[in-house]
Short mmCIF file of C-alpha atoms in Angstrom, two decimals:
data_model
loop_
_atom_site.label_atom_id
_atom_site.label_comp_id
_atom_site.label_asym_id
_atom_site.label_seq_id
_atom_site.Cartn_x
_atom_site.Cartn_y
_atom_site.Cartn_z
CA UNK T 1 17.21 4.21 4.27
CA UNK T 2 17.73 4.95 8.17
CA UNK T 3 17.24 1.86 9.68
CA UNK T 4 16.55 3.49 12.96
CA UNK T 5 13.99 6.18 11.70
CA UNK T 6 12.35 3.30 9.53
CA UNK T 7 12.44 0.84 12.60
CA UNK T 8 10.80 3.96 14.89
CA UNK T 9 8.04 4.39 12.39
CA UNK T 10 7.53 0.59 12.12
CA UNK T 11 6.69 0.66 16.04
CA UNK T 12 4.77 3.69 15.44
CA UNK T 13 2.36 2.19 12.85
CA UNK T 14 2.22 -0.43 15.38
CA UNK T 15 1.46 0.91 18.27
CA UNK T 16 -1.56 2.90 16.11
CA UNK T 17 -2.91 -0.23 14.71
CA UNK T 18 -3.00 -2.05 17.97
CA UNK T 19 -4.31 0.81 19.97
CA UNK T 20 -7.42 1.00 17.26
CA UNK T 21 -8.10 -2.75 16.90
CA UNK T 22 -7.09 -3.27 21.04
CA UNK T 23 -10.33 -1.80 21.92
CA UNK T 24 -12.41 -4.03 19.47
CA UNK T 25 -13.75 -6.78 21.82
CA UNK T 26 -13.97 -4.50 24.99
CA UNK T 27 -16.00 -1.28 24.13
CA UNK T 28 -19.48 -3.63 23.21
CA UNK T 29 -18.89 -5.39 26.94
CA UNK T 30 -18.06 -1.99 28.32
CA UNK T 31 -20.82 -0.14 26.47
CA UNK T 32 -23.36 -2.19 27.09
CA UNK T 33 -22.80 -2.68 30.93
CA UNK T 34 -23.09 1.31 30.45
CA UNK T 35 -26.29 0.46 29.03
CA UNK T 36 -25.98 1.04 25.20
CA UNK T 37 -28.60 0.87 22.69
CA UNK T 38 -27.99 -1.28 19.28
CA UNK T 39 -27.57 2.40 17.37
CA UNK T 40 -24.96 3.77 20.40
CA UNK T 41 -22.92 0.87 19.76
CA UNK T 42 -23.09 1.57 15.89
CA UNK T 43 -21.97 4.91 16.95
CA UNK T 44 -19.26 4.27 18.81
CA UNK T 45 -17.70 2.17 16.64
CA UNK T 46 -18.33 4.32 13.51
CA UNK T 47 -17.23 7.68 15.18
CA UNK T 48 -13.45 6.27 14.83
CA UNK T 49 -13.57 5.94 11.33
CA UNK T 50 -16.00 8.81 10.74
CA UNK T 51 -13.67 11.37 12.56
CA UNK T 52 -11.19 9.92 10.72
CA UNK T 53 -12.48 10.59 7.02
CA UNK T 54 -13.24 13.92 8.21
CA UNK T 55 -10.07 14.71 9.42
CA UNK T 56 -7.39 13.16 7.05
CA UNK T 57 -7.86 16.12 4.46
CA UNK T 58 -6.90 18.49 6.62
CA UNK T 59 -3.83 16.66 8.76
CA UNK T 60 -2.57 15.65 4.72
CA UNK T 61 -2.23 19.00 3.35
CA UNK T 62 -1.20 20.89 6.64
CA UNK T 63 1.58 18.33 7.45
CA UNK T 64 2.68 18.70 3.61
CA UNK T 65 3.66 22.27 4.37
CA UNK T 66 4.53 22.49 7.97
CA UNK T 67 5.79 18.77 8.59
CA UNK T 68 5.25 15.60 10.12
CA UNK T 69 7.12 15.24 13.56
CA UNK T 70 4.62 17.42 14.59
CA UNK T 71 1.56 15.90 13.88
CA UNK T 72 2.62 12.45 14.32
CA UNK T 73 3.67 12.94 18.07
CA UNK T 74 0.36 15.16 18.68
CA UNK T 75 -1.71 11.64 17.24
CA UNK T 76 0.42 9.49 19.60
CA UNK T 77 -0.21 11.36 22.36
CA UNK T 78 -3.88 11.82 21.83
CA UNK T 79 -4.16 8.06 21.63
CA UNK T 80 -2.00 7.77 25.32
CA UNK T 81 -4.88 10.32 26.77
CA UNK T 82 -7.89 8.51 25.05
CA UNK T 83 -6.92 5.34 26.50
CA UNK T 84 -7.07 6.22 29.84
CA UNK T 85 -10.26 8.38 28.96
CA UNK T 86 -11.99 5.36 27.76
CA UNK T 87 -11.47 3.86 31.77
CA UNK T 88 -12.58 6.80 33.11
CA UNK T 89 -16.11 7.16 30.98
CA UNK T 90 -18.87 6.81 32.77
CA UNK T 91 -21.67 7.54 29.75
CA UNK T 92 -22.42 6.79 26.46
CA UNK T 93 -21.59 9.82 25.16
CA UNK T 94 -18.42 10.13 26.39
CA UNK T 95 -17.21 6.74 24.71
CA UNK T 96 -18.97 8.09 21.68
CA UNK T 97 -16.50 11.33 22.02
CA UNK T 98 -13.47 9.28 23.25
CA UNK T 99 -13.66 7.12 19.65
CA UNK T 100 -14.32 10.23 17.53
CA UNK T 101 -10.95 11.73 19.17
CA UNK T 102 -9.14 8.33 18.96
CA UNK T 103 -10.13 8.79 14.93
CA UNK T 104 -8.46 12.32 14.87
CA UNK T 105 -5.31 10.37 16.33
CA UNK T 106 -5.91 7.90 13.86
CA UNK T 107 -5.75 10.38 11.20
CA UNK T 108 -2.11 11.78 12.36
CA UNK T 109 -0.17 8.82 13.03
CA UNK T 110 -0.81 6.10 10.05
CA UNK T 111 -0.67 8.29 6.88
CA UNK T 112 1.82 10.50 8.20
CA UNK T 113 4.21 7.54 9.12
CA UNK T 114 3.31 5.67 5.43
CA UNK T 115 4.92 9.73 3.74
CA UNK T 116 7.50 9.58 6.14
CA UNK T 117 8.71 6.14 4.54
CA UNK T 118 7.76 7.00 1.48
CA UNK T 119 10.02 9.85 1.18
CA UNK T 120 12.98 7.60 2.81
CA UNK T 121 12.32 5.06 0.54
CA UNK T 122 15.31 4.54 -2.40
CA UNK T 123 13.66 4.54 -6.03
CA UNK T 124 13.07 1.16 -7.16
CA UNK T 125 12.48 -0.42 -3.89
CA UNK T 126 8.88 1.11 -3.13
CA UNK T 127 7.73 -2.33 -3.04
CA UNK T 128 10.07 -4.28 -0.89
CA UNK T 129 10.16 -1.30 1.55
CA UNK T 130 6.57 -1.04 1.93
CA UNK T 131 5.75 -4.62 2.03
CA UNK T 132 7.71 -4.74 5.25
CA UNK T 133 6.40 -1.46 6.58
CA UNK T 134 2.88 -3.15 6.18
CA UNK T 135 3.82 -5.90 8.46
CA UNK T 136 3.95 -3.41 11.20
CA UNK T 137 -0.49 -2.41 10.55
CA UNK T 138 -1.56 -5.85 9.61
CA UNK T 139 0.30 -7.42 12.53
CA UNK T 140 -1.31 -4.40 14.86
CA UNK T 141 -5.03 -5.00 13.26
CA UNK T 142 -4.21 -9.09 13.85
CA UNK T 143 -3.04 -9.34 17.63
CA UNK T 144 -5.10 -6.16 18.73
CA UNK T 145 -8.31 -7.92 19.33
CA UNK T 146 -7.02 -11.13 20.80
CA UNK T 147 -4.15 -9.20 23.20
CA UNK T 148 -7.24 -6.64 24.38
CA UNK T 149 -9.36 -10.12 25.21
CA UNK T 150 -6.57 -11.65 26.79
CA UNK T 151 -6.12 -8.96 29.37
CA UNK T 152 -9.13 -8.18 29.70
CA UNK T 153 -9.88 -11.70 30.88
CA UNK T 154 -6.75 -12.26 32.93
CA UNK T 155 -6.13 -8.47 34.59
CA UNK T 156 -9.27 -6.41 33.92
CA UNK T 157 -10.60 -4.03 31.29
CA UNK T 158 -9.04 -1.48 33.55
CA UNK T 159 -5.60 -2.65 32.43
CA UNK T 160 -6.50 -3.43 28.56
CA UNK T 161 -6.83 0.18 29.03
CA UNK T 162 -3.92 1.48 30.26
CA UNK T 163 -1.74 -0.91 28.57
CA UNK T 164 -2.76 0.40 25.56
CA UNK T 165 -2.03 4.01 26.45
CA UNK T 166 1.51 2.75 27.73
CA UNK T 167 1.93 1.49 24.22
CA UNK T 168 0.84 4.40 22.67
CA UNK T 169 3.36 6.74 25.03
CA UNK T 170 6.21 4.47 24.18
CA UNK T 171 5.70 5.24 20.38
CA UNK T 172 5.70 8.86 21.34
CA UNK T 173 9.15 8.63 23.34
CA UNK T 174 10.31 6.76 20.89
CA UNK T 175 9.15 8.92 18.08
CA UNK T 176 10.38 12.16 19.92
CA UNK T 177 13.71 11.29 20.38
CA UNK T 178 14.49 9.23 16.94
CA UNK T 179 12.53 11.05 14.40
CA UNK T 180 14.27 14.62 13.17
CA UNK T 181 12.59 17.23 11.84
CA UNK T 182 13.75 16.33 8.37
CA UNK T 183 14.81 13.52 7.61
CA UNK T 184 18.55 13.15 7.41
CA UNK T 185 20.15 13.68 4.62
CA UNK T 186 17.25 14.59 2.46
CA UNK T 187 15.28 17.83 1.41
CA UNK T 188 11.86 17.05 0.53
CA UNK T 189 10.84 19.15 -2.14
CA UNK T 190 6.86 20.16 -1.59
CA UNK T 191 3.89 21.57 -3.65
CA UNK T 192 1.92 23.45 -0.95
CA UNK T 193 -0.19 25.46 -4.29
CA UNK T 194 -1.26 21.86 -5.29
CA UNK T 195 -4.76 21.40 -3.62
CA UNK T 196 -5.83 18.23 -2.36
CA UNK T 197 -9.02 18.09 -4.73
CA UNK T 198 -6.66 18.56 -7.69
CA UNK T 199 -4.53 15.25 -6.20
CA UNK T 200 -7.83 13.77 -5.92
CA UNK T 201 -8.85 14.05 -9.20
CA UNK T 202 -5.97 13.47 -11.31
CA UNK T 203 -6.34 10.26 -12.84
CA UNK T 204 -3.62 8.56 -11.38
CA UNK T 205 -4.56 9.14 -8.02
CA UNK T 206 -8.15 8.91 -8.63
CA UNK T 207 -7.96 4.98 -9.60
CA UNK T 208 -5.32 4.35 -6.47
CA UNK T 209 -8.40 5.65 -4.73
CA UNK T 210 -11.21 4.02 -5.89
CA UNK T 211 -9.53 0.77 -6.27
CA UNK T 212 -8.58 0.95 -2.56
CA UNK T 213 -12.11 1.85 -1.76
CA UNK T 214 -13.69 -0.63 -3.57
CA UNK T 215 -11.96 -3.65 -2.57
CA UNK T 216 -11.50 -2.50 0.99
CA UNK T 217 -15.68 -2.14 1.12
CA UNK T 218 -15.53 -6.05 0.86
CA UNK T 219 -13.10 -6.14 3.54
CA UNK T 220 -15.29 -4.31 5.91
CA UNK T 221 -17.96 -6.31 4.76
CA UNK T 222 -16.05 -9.81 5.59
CA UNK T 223 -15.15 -7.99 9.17
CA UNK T 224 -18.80 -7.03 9.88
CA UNK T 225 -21.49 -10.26 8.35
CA UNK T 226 -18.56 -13.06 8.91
CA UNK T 227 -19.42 -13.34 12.48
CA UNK T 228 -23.35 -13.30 11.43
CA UNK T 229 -23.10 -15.80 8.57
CA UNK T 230 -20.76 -18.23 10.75
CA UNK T 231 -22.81 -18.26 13.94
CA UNK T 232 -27.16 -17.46 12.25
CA UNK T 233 -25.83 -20.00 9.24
CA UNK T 234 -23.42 -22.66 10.40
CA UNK T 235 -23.98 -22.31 13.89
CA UNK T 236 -20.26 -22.06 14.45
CA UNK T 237 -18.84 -20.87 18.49
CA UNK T 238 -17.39 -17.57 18.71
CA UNK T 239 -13.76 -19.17 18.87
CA UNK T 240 -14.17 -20.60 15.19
CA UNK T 241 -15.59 -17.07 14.06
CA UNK T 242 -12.39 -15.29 15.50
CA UNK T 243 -10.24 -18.02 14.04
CA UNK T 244 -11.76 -17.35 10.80
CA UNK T 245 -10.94 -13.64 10.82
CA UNK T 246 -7.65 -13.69 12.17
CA UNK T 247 -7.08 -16.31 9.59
CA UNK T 248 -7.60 -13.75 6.98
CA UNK T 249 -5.54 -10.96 9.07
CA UNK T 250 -2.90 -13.46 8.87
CA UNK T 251 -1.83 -14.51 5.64
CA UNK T 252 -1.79 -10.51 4.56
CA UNK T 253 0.40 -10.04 7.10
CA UNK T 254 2.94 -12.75 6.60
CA UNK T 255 2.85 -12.00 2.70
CA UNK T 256 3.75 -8.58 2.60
CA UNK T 257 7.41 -8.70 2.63
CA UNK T 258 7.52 -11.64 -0.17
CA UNK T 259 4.74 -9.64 -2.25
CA UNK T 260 6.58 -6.39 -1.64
CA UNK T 261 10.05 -7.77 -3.28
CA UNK T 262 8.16 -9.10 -6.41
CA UNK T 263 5.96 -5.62 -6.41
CA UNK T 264 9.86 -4.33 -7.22
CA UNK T 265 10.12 -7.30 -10.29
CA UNK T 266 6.97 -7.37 -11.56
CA UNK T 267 3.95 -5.45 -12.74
CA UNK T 268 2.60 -3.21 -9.93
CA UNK T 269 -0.93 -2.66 -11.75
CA UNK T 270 -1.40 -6.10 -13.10
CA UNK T 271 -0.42 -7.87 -9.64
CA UNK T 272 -2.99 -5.09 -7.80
CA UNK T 273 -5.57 -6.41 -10.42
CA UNK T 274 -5.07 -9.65 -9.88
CA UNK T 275 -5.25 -9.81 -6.22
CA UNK T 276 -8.21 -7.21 -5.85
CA UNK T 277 -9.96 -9.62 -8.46
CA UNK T 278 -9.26 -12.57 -6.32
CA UNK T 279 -10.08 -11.49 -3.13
CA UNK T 280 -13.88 -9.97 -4.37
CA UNK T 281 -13.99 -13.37 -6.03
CA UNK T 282 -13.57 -15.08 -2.55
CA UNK T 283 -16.17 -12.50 -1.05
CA UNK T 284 -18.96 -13.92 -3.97
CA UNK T 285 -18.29 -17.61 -2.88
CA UNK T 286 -18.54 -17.28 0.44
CA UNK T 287 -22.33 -18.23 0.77
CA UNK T 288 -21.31 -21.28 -1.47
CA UNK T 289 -19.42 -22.29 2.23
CA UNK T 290 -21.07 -25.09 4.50
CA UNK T 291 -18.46 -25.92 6.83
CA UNK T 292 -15.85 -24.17 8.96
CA UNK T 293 -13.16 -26.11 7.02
CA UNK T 294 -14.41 -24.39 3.47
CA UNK T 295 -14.79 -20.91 5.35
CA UNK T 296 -11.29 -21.38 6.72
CA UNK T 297 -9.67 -21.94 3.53
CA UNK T 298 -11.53 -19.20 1.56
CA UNK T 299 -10.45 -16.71 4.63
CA UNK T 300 -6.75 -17.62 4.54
CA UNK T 301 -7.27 -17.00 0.16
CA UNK T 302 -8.88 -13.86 0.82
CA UNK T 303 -6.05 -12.57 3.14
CA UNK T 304 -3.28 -13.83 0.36
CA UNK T 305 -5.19 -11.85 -2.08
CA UNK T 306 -5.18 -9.10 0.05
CA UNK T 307 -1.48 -9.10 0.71
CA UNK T 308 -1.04 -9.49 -3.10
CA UNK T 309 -2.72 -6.85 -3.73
CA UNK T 310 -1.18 -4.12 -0.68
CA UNK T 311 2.42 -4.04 -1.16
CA UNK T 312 2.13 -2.63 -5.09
CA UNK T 313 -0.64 -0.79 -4.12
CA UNK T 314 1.38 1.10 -1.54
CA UNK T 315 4.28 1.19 -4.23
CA UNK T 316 2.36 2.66 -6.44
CA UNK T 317 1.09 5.33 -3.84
CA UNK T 318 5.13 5.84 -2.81
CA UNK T 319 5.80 7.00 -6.62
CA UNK T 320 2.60 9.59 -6.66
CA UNK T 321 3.38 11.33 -3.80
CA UNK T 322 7.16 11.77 -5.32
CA UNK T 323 6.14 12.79 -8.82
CA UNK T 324 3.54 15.19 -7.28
CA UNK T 325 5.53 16.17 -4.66
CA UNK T 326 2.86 16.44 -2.04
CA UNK T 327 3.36 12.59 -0.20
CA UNK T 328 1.66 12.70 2.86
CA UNK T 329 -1.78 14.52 0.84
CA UNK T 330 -1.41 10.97 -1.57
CA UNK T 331 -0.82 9.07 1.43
CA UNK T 332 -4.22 10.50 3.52
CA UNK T 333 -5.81 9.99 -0.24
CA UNK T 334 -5.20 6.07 0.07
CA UNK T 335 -6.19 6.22 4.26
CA UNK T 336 -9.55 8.31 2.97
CA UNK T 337 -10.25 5.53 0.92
CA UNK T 338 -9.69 3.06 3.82
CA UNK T 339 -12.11 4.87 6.36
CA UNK T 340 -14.68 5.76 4.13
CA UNK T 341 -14.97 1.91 2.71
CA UNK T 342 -15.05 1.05 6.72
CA UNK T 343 -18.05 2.98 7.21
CA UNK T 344 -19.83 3.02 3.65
CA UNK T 345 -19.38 -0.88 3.14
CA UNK T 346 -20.95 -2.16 6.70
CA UNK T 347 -23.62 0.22 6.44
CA UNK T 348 -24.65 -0.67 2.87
CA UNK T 349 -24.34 -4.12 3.79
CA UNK T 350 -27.22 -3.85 6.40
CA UNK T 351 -29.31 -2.35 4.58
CA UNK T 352 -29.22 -5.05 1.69
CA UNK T 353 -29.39 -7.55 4.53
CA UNK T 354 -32.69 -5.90 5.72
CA UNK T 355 -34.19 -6.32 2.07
CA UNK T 356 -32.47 -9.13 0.46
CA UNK T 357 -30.62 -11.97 2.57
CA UNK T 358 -26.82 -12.01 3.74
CA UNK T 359 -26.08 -14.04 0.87
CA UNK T 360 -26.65 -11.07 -1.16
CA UNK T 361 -23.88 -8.84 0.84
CA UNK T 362 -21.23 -10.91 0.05
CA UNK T 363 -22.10 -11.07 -3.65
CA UNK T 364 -22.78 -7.34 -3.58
CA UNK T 365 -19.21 -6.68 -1.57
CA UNK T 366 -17.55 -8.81 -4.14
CA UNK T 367 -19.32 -7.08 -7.02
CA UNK T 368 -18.21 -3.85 -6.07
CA UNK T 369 -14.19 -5.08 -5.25
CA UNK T 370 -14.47 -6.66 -8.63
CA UNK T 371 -15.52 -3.20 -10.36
CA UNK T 372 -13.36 -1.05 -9.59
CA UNK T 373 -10.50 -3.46 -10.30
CA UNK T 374 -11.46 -3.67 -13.55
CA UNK T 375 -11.67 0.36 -13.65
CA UNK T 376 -8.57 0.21 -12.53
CA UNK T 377 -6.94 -2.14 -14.98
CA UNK T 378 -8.84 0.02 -17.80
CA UNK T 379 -7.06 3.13 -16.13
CA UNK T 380 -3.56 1.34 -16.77
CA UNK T 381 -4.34 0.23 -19.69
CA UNK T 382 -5.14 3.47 -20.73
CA UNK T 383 -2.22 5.32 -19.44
CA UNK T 384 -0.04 2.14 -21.33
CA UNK T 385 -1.27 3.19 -24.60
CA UNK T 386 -0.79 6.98 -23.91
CA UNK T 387 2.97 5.96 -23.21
CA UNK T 388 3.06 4.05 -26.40
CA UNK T 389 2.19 6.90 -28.24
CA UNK T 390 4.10 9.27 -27.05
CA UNK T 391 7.59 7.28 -27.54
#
């Protein structure tokens, strides 16, 4: 492993991750003093991952055959223009258009940067090396919103702005100047006849992607109806709320590089299981929660599921994209899942809120998480037996 390539894509995947989740507590304030309906807000904060979805297939298969430098330093430096662009709106519809094209970044930056690893990454170490590279996205998606609110409050949403697109430029000079063209050393062997549907619907790939969907719909639903349970239920101030979700943020982060080294020891199917079961499990007790205390401690057990769960699942993901020999399509496979659950799981959530209560999202959220793990764990199972046989 290159240290400095590997230490280039860690502030890469950083810089990505903070520039998305940066924006998070200024575009409602900055929408709305543009005069933003309810819907326009839903829009601009669904464009990002909608553009995404849309996109990934595409920026996968093309950067399979012509490479990733490319396309990874075209994503960074649409995120360094869309920053600025979000200062210089001046209508709805052009924050609407600046988050759709902040999605397309979105779409060439984190996936591309997961293959890149991926290939770099020595057999029989998936799990320790991508338990560390997930440090770099968890710790982006945890200090995002609170560095955006900070200088916001202290230098003006002007400069939340541009500091982001400074970040984002430094990732590009740094990417430009310490990423080759092919990685050193290596020739990565590709499958450009291999389409992405038939990657998609192989069965190995197929559970990686509906396991990821599932359980991240009941992450999107803890991100969206937290905030409303907390402050409609418990009546709790917007400082406990935030507290609550950067708890969760939290304890993912710090467990990825202790989950990635046992991901290398142990079971990567059975330690997904277990931690997609456990943090849908959370998601169903949460309405049993009548303090900030109980919330708080649920949170921080969702977020050590979650990082149980990551690290093997990436692992897993690592040793697809090498056996198919197509990593960056498997990689946009597992960020397809991600977007779509971003935007599927909120939305579905509302509308069961509308009809039932929000006691019934969270038990719905966790239903679904705790679903597909179990199709997933049937998947293993079956491919365990198929091995036995054919011994």
């Amino acid at each position: 492993m290159d240290r400095r390539i590997f230490i280039t894509l860690f502030v890469t995947i950083l810089a990505a991750a903070l520039g998305a989740s940066l924006v998070l507590p200024l575009l409602p304030v900055y929408a709305q003093e543009l005069g933003a309906s309810g819907l326009e807000l839903g829009l601009i904060f669904s464009g990002f991952a909608l553009a995404r979805s849309f996109v990934l297939p595409m920026v996968g298969r093309l950067a399979d055959t012509w490479g990733r430098r490319r396309f990874i330093l075209a994503g960074l430096l649409i995120y360094t223009l869309v920053a600025i662009s979000f200062d210089l709106a001046r209508s709805i519809g052009q924050l609407i258009l600046c988050r759709l094209i902040q999605g397309v970044g979105a779409a060439m930056v984190i996936p591309l940067a997961r293959a890149y690893v991926g290939d770099l990454t020595p057999a029989g170490h998936e799990g320790r090396i991508m338990g560390h590279f997930n440090l770099a996205f968890f710790a982006g998606l945890t200090l995002g919103p609170w560095l955006g609110g900070y200088i916001k409050d202290a230098l003006g949403i002007s400069t939340a702005f541009y500091s982001m697109a400074m970040l984002a430029f430094f990732g590009f000079l740094l990417s430009f100047f310490n990423i080759p063209k092919i990685p050193a050393g290596q020739e990565i062997k590709h499958q450009p006849g291999k389409s992405l549907w038939a990657l998609l619907t192989a069965p190995a790939v197929a559970a990686v992607f509906l396991f990821r969907l599932g359980t991240t719909m009941g992450v999107g639903v803890n991100w969206a109806f937290l905030p409303v349970y907390g402050h409609d239920i418990l009546q709790l101030s917007s400082t406990r709320i935030g507290l609550l979700i950067s708890s969760n943020l939290i304890m993912a982060t710090l467990l990825q590089p202790g989950f990635g080294w046992l991901a290398d020891r142990a079971s990567r199917p059975w330690m997904a299981v277990l931690g997609g079961i456990l943090a849908s499990l959370c998601l169903v007790l949460l309405p049993f929660c009548h303090s900030f205390t109980q919330l708080l401690v649920l949170n921080m057990a969702m977020g050590s599921a979650i990082g149980l769960y990551m690290p093997p699942l990436m692992a897993m993901a690592v040793d697809l994209g090498r056996k198919s020999g197509a990593m960056t399509s498997v990689m946009s496979i597992l960020e397809l899942a991600f977007s779509l659950a971003m935007v599927i799981g909120p939305l579905l959530a509302g509308l069961v809120k509308e009809y039932l209560n929000i006691n019934a999202i969270f038990w719905g959220g966790g239903l679904v998480g705790l679903v597909t793990s179990f199709l997933f764990l049937l998947n293993h199972l079956k491919v365990a037996a198929v091995g036995r046989r054919t011994r």
